[in-house]
mmCIF file of C-alpha atoms in Angstrom:
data_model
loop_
_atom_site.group_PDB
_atom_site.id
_atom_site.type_symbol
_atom_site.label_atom_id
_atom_site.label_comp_id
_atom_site.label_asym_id
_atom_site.label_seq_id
_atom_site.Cartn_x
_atom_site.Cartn_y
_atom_site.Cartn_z
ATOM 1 C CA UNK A 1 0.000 0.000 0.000
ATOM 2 C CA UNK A 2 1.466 3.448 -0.626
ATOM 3 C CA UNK A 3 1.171 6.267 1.067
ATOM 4 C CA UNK A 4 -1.288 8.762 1.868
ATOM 5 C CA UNK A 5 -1.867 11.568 -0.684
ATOM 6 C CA UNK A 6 -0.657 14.561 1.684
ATOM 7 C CA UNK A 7 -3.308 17.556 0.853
ATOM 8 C CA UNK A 8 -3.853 21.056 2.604
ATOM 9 C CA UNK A 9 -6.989 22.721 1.423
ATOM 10 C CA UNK A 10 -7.168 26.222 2.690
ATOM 11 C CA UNK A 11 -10.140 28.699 1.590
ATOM 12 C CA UNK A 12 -9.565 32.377 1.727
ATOM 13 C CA UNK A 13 -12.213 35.066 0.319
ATOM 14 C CA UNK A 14 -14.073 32.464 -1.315
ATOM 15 C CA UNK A 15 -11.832 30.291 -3.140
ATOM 16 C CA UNK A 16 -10.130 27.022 -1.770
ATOM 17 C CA UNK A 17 -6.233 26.432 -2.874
ATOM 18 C CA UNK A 18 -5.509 22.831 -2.859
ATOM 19 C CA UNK A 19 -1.703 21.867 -2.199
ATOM 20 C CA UNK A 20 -1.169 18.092 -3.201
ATOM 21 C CA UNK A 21 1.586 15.656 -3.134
ATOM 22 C CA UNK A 22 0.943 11.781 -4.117
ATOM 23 C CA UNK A 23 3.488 9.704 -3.165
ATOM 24 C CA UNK A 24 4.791 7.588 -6.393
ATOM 25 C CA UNK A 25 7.891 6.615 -7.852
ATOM 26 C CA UNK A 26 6.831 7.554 -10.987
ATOM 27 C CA UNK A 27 9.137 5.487 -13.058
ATOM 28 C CA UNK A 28 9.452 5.901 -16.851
ATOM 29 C CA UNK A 29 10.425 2.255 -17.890
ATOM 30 C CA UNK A 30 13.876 3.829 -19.030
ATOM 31 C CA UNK A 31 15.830 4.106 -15.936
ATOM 32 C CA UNK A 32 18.497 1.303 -15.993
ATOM 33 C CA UNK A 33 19.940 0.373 -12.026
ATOM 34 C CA UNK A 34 23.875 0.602 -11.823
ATOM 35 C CA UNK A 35 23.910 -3.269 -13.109
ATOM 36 C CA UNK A 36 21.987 -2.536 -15.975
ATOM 37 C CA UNK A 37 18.838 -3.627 -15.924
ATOM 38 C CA UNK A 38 15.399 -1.552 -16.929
ATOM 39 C CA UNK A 39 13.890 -0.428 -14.207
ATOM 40 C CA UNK A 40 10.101 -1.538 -14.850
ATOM 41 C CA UNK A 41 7.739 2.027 -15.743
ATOM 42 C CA UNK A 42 5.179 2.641 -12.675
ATOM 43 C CA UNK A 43 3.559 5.940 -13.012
ATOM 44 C CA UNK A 44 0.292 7.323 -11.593
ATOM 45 C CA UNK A 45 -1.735 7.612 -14.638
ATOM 46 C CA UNK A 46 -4.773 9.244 -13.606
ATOM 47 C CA UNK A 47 -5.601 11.602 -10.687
ATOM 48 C CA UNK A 48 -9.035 12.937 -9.952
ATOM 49 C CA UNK A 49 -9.797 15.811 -7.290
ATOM 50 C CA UNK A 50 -13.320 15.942 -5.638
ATOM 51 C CA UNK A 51 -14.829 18.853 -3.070
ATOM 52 C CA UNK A 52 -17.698 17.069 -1.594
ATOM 53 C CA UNK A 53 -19.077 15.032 -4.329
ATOM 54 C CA UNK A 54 -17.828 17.262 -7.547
ATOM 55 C CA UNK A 55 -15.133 17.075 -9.863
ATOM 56 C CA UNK A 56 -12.595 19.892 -9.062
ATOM 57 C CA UNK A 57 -9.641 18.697 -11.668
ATOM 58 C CA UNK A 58 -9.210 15.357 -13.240
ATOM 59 C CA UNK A 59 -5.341 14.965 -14.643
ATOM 60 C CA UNK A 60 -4.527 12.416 -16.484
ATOM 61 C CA UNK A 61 -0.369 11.772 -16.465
ATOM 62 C CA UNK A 62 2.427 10.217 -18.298
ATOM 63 C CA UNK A 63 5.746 9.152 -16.983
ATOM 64 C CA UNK A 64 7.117 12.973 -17.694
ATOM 65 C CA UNK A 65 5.646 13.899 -14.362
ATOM 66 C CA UNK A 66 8.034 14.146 -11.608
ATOM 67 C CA UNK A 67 8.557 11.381 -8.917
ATOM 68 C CA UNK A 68 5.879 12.244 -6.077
ATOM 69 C CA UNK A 69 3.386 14.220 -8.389
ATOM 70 C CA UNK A 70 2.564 17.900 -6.925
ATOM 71 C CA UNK A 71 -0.021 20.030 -7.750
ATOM 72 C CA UNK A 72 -1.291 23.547 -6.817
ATOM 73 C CA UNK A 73 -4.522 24.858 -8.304
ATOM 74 C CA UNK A 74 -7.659 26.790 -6.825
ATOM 75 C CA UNK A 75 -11.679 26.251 -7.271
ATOM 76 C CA UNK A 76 -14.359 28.766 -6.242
ATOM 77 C CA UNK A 77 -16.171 27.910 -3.535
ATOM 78 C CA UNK A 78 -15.304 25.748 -0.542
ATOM 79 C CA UNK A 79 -15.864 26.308 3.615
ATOM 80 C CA UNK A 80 -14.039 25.082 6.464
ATOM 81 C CA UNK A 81 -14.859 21.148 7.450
ATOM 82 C CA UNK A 82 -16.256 20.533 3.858
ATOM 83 C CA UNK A 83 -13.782 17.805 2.246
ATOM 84 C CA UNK A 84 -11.299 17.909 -0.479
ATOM 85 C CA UNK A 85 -10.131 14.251 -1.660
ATOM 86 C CA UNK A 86 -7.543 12.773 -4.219
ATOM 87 C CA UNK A 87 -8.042 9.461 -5.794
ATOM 88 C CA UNK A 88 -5.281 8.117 -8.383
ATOM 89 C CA UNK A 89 -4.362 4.969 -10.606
ATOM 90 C CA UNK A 90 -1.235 4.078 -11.790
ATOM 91 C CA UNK A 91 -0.469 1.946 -14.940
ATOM 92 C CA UNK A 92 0.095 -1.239 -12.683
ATOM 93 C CA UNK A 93 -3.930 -0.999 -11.327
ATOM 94 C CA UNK A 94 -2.925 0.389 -7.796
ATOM 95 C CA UNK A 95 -5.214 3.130 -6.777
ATOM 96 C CA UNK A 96 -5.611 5.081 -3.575
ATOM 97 C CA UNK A 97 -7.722 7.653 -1.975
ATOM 98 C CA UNK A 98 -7.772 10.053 0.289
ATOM 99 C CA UNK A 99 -9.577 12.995 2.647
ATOM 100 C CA UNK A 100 -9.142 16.260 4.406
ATOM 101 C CA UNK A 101 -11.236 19.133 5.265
ATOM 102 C CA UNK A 102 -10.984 22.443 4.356
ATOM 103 C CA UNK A 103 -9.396 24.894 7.163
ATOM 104 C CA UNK B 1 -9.766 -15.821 -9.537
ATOM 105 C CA UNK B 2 -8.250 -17.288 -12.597
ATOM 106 C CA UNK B 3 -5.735 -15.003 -14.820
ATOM 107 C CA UNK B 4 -7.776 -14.543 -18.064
ATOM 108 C CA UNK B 5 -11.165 -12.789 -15.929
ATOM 109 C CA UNK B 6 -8.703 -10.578 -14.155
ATOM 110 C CA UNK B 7 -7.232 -8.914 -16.643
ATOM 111 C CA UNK B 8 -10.971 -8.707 -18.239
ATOM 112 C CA UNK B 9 -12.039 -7.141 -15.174
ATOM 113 C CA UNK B 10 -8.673 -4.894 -14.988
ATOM 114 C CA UNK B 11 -9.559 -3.843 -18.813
ATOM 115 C CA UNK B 12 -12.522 -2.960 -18.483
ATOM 116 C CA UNK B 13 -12.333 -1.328 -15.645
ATOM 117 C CA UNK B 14 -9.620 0.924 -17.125
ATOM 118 C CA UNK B 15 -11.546 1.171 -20.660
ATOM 119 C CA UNK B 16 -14.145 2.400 -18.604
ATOM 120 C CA UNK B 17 -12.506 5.621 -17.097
ATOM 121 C CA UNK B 18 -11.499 6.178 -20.233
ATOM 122 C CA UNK B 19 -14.566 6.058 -22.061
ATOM 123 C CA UNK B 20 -15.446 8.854 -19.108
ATOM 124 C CA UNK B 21 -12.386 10.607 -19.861
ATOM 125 C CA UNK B 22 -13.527 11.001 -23.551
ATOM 126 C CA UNK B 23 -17.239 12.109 -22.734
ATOM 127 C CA UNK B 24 -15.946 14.068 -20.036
ATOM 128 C CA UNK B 25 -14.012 16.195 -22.894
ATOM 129 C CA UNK B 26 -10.573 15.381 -21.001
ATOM 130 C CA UNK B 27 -9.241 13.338 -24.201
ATOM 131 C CA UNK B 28 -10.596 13.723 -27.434
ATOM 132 C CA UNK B 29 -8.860 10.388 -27.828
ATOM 133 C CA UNK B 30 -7.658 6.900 -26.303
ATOM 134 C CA UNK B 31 -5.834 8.640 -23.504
ATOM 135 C CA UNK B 32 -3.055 5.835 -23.476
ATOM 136 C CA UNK B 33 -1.978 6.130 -27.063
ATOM 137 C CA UNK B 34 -1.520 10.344 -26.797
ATOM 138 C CA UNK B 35 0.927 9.178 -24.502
ATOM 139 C CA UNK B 36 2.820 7.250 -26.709
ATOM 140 C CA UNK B 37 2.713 9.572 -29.428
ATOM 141 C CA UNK B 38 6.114 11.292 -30.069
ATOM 142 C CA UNK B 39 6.822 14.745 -31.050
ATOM 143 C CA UNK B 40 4.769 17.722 -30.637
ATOM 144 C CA UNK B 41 2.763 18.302 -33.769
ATOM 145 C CA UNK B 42 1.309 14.485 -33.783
ATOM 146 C CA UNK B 43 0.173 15.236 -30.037
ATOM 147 C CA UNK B 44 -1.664 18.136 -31.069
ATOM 148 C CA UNK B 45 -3.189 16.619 -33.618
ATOM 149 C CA UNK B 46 -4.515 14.101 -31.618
ATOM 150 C CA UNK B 47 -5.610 16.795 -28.730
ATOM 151 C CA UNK B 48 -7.495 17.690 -31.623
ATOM 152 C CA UNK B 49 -5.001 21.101 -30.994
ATOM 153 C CA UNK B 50 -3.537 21.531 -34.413
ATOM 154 C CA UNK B 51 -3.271 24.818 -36.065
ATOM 155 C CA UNK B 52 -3.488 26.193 -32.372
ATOM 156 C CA UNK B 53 -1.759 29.884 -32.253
ATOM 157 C CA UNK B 54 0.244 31.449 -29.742
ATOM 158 C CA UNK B 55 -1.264 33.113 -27.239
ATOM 159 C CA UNK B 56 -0.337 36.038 -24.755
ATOM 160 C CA UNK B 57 -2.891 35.549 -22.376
ATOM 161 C CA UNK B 58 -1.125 32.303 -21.360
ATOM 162 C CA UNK B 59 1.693 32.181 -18.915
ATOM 163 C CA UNK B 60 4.416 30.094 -17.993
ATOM 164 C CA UNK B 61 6.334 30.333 -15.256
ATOM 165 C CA UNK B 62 9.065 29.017 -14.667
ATOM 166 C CA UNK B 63 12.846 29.606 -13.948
ATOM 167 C CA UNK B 64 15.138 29.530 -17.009
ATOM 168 C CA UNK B 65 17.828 27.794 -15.833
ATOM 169 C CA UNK B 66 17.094 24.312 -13.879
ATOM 170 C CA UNK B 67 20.113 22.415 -12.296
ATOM 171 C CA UNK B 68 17.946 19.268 -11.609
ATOM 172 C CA UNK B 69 15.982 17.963 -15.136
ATOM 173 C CA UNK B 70 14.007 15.527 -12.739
ATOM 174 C CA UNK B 71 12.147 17.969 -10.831
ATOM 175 C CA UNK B 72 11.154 21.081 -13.117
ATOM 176 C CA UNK B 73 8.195 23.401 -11.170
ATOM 177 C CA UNK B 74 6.203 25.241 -13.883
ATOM 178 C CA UNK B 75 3.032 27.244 -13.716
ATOM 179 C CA UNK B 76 0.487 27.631 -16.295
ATOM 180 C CA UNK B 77 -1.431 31.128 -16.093
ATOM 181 C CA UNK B 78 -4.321 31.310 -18.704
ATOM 182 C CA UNK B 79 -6.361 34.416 -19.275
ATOM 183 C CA UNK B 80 -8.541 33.026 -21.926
ATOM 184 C CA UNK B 81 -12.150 32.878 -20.840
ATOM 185 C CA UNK B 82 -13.733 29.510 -20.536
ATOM 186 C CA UNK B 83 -10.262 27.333 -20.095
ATOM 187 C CA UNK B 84 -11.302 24.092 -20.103
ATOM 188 C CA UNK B 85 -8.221 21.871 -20.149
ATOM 189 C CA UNK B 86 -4.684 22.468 -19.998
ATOM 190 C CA UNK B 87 -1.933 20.159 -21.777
ATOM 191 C CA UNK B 88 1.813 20.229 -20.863
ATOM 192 C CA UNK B 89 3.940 18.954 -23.858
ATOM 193 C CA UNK B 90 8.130 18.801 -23.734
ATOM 194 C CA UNK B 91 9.637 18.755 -27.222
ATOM 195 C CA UNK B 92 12.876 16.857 -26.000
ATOM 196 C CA UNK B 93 11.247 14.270 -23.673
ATOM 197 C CA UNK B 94 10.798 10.733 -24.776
ATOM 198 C CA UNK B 95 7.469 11.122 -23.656
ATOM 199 C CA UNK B 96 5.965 14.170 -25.739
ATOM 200 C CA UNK B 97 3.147 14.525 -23.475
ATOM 201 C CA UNK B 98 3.455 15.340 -19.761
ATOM 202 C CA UNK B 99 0.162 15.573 -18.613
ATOM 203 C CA UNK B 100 -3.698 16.729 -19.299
ATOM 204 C CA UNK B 101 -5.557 19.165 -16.911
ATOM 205 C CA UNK B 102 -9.565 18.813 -17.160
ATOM 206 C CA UNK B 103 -10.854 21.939 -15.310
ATOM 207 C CA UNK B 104 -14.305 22.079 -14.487
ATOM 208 C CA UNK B 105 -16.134 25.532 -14.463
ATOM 209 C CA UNK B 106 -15.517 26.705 -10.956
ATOM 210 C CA UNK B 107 -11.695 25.818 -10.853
ATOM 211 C CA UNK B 108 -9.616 28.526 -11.540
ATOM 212 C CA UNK B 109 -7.437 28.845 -14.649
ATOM 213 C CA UNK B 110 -4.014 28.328 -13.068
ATOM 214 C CA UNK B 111 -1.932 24.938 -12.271
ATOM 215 C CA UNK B 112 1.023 24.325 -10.728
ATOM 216 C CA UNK B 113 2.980 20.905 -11.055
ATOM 217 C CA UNK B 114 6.843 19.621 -11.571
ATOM 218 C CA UNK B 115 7.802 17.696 -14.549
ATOM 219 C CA UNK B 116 10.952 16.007 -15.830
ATOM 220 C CA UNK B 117 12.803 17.378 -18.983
ATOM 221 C CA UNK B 118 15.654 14.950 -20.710
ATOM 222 C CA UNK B 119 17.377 18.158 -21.780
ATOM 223 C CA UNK B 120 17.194 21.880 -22.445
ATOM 224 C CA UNK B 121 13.631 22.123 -24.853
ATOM 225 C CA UNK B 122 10.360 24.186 -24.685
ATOM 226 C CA UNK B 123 7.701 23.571 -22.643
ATOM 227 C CA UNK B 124 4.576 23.925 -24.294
ATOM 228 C CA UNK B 125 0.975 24.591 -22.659
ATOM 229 C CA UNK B 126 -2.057 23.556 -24.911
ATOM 230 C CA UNK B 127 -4.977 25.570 -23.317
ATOM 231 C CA UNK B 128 -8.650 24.784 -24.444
ATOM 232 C CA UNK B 129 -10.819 27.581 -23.657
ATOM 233 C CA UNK B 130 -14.028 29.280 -25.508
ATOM 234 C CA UNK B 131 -12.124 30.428 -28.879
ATOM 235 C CA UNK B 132 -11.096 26.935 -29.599
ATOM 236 C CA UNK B 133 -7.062 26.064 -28.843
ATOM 237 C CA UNK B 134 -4.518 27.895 -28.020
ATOM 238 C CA UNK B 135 -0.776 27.735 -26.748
ATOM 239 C CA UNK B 136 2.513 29.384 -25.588
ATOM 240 C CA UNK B 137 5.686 28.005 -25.247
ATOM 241 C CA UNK B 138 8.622 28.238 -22.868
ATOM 242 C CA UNK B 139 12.108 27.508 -23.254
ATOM 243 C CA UNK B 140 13.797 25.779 -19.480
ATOM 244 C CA UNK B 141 17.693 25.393 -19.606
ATOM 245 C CA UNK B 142 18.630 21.979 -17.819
ATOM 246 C CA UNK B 143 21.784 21.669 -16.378
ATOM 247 C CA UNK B 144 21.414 17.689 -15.730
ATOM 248 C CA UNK B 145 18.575 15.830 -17.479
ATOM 249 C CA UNK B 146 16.477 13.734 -15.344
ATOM 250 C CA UNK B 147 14.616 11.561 -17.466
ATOM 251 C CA UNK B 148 16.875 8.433 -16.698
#
């Protein structure tokens, strides 16, 4: 299981900043370790952002994003203890999802 | 569960956020072969961008020299009403495409993210807003590629 999607949500005069860091190695398939060998490509390939139930920002990736993908972006709207969450895939199947609310 | 219905279930599953992906408007096309697709013109054809002019009201910000090619931060500023997606291509990568932004009315027209550049090369941002597509590029000096 990776880890957690770390997210700050913050609202100020009406629009909510979301912060975002997913945790993934975000390998192209053309690394090669010190021995040689490929190291297999692993990268988040989708990435969806939700406030409450709605579609905020939906990304979709390739391996040219950097290890540990960050984002910073802002949405209209938003109030303190409504939630922001981040759910990704990667191109193995491995998905994960996760919560905070808005200060 | 035996091999064959897992990777039917794993297909499907994945053809399914893609058909979602299309009707959404994210991808005018299979989203996993724009990725493949090398070199800048063939990815805007298939973003359905070609023929897209340069545009002042986009930004990108960035610094113009980056030591580290595996961690480049760059911001994309659009002032054209009614952005609707974003798309950040790399001439140099191996990988064309970097990513796709869908933004919903309500978000605001400005992304921050980090991408890796091979080499010295122009970033490009693809924005889709109201008056069709439109783009401005950006060129990042890389010290050390980080591709690898």
């Amino acid at each position: 299981m990776s880890d957690p999607v770390r997210i700050r949500a913050t609202v100020a005069e009406g629009v909510t900043q979301v912060r975002l860091m997913a945790a993934h190695p975000m390998e192209t398939g053309r690394r090669r370790l010190a021995e040689g060998a490929l190291v297999a490509a692993h990268y988040i390939t989708d990435l969806t952002v939700l406030h409450e139930a709605r579609v905020v920002l939906q990304a979709r990736f390739g391996p040219s994003v950097s290890r540990d993908p960050y984002l910073v972006f802002s949405f209209a709207g938003g109030a303190p203890g409504e939630t922001v969450s981040v759910s990704w895939r990667d191109n193995r199947g491995d998905s994960r999802s996760d919560t905070v609310t808005i200060r | 569960m035996d091999r064959s219905r897992r990777l039917a279930l794993k297909t499907g599953a994945r053809a399914g956020v893609l058909a979602w992906l299309v009707a959404a408007g994210v991808l005018p096309v299979s989203a996993a072969s724009v990725f493949s697709i090398h070199g800048v013109d063939a990815v805007m054809e298939a973003l359905g961008a070609a023929g897209a002019r340069e545009s002042d009201a986009i930004e990108i910000v960035a610094a113009e020299i980056v030591e580290n090619g595996a961690m480049v931060s760059v911001e994309v500023i659009s002032r054209l009403a009614g952005t609707r997606q974003m798309a950040l291509l790399v001439d140099q990568n191996p990988t064309t495409l970097a990513a796709v932004f869908a933004l919903p009315d309500g978000t605001l027209p400005r992304l921050q993210t980090r991408i890796k550049m091979a080499q010295t090369s122009h970033v490009i941002a693809v924005i889709e807003a109201d008056g069709g597509f439109s783009l401005a590029r950006r060129e990042i000096k890389i010290v050390q590629g980080g591709c690898g």
